[in-house]
Short mmCIF file of C-alpha atoms in Angstrom, two decimals:
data_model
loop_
_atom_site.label_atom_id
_atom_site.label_comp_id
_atom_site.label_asym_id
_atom_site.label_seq_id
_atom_site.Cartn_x
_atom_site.Cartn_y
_atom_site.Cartn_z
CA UNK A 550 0.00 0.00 0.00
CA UNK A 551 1.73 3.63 -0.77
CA UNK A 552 0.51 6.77 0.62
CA UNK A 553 0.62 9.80 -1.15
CA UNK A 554 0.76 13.58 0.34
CA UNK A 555 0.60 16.65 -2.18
CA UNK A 556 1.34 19.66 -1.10
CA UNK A 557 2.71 23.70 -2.92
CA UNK A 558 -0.27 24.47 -3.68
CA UNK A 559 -1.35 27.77 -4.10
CA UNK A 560 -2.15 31.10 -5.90
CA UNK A 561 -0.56 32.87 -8.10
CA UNK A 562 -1.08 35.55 -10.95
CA UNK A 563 -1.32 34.53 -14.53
CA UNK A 564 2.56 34.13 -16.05
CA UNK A 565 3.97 33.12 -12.89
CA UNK A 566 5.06 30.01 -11.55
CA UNK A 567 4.56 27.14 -8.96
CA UNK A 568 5.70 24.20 -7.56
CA UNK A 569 4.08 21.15 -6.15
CA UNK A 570 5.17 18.17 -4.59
CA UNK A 571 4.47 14.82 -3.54
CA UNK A 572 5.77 12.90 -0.67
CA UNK A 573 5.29 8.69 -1.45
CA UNK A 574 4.68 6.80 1.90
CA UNK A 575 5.22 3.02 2.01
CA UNK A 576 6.61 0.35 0.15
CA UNK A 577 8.30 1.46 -3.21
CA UNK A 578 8.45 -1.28 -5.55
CA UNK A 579 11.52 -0.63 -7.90
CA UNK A 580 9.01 -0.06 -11.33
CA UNK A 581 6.29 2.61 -11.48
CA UNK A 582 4.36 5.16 -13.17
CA UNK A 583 3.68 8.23 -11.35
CA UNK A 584 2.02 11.25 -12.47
CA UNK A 585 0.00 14.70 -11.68
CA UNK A 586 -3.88 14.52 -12.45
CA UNK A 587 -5.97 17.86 -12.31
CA UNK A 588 -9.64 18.82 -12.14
CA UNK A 589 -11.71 22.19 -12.09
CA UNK A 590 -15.01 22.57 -10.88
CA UNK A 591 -17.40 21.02 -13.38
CA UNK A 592 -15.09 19.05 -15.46
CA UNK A 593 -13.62 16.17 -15.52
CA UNK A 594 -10.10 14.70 -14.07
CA UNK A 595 -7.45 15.16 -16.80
CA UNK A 596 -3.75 13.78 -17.23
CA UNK A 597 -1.02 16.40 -16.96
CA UNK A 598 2.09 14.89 -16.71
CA UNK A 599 3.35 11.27 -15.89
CA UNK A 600 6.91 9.91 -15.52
CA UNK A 601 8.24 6.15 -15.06
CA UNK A 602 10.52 4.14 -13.09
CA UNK A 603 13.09 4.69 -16.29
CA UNK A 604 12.73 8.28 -16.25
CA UNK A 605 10.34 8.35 -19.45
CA UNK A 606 7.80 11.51 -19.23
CA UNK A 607 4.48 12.07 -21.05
CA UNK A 608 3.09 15.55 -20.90
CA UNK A 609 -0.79 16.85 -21.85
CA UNK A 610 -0.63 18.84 -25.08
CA UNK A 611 -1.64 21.60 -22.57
CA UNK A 612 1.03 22.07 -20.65
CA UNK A 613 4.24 20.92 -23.07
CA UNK A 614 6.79 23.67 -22.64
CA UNK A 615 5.60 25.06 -19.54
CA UNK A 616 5.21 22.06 -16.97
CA UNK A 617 7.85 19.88 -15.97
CA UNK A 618 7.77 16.37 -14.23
CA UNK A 619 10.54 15.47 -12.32
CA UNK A 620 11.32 12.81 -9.41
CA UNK A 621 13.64 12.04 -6.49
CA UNK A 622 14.35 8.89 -5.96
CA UNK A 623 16.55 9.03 -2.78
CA UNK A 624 13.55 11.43 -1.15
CA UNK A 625 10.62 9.30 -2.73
CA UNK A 626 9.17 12.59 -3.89
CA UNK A 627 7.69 13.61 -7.17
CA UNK A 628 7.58 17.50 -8.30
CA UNK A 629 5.62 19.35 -11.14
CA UNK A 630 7.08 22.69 -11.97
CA UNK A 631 4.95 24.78 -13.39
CA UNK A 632 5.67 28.01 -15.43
CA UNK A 633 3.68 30.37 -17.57
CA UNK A 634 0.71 29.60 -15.67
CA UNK A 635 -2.49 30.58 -17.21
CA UNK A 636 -6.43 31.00 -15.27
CA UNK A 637 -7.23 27.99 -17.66
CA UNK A 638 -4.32 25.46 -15.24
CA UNK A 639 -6.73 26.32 -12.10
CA UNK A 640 -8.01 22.93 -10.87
CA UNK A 641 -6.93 20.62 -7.79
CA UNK A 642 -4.14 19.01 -8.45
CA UNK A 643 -3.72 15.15 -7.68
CA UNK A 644 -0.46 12.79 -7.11
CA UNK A 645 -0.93 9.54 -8.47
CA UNK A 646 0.67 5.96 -8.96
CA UNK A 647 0.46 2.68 -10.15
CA UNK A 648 3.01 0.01 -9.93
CA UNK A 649 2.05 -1.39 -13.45
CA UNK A 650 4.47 -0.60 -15.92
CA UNK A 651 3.08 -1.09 -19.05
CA UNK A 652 0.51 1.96 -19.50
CA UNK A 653 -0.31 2.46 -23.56
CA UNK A 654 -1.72 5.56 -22.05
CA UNK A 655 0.23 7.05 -19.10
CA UNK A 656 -2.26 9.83 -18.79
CA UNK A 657 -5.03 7.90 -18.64
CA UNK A 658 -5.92 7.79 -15.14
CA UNK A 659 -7.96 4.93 -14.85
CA UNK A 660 -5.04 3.60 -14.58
CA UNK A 661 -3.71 4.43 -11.51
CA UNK A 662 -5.00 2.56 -7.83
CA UNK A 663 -3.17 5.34 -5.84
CA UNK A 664 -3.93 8.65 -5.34
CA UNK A 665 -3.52 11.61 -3.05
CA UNK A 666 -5.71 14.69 -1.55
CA UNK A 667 -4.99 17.05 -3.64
CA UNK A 668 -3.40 20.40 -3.67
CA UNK A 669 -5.31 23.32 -4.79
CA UNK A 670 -3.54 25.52 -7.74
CA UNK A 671 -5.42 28.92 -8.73
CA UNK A 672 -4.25 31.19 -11.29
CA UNK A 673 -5.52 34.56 -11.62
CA UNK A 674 -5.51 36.62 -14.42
#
C-alpha cells in the first residue's frame, strides 16, 4: 500500500510560476508510473504529466513547454514545476501511482490505484 501527500499548492497571478510536490509513503516497488492529475469545478479529471521508473515523461498537449515532471528517488518525492501559468491550469491538483508498468496511455488515469488529496492551484488573471 503507498501513501501519497501533495502539497505547494497555491495562488498565483497569470505568467507566474509554482511548484508542487508529492511525498510517497510506504513500500516502493523498484518499477512505477507516477504522475499529476488535475480537475476544475465542473469538469472532468485530466492527465497532466506522468513519468516512469526509467525516467520516461508524457506531458498533456496543454502544458508541453511550460510544466515539468521530475522525481527524487533518494527522497521518494515527485515535483511538477509549473511556469507560464495561465487562469485555464486552475483545478486541484492530484499525485498519483500505479506500480504497473506497461501503461499504452500514461495519462489515462484509470489507470492508476493510488492517489492523493490534492493540492489546490489557482491562477488569476
Amino acid at each position: 500500500q503507498v501513501q501519497l501527500v501533495e502539497s505547494g499548492g497555491g495562488s498565483v497571478q497569470a505568467g507566474g510560476s509554482l511548484r508542487i510536490s508529492c511525498v510517497a509513503y510506504g513500500y516502493i516497488y523498484s518499477g512505477y508510473y507516477m504522475g499529476w492529475f488535475r480537475q476544475a469545478p465542473g469538469k472532468e479529471r485530466e492527465g497532466v504529466a506522468t513519468i516512469n521508473s526509467d525516467g520516461s515523461t508524457t506531458y498533456a498537449d496543454s502544458v508541453k513547454g511550460r510544466f515539468t515532471i521530475s522525481q527524487d528517488n533518494a527522497k521518494n518525492t515527485l515535483y511538477l514545476q509549473m511556469t507560464s501559468l495561465k487562469p485555464e491550469d486552475t483545478a486541484m491538483y492530484y499525485c498519483a501511482s500505479t506500480y504497473n508498468t506497461r501503461l499504452p496511455f500514461p495519462l489515462d488515469s484509470g489507470s492508476y490505484p493510488y492517489w492523493g488529496q490534492g493540492t489546490q492551484v489557482t491562477v488569476s488573471s
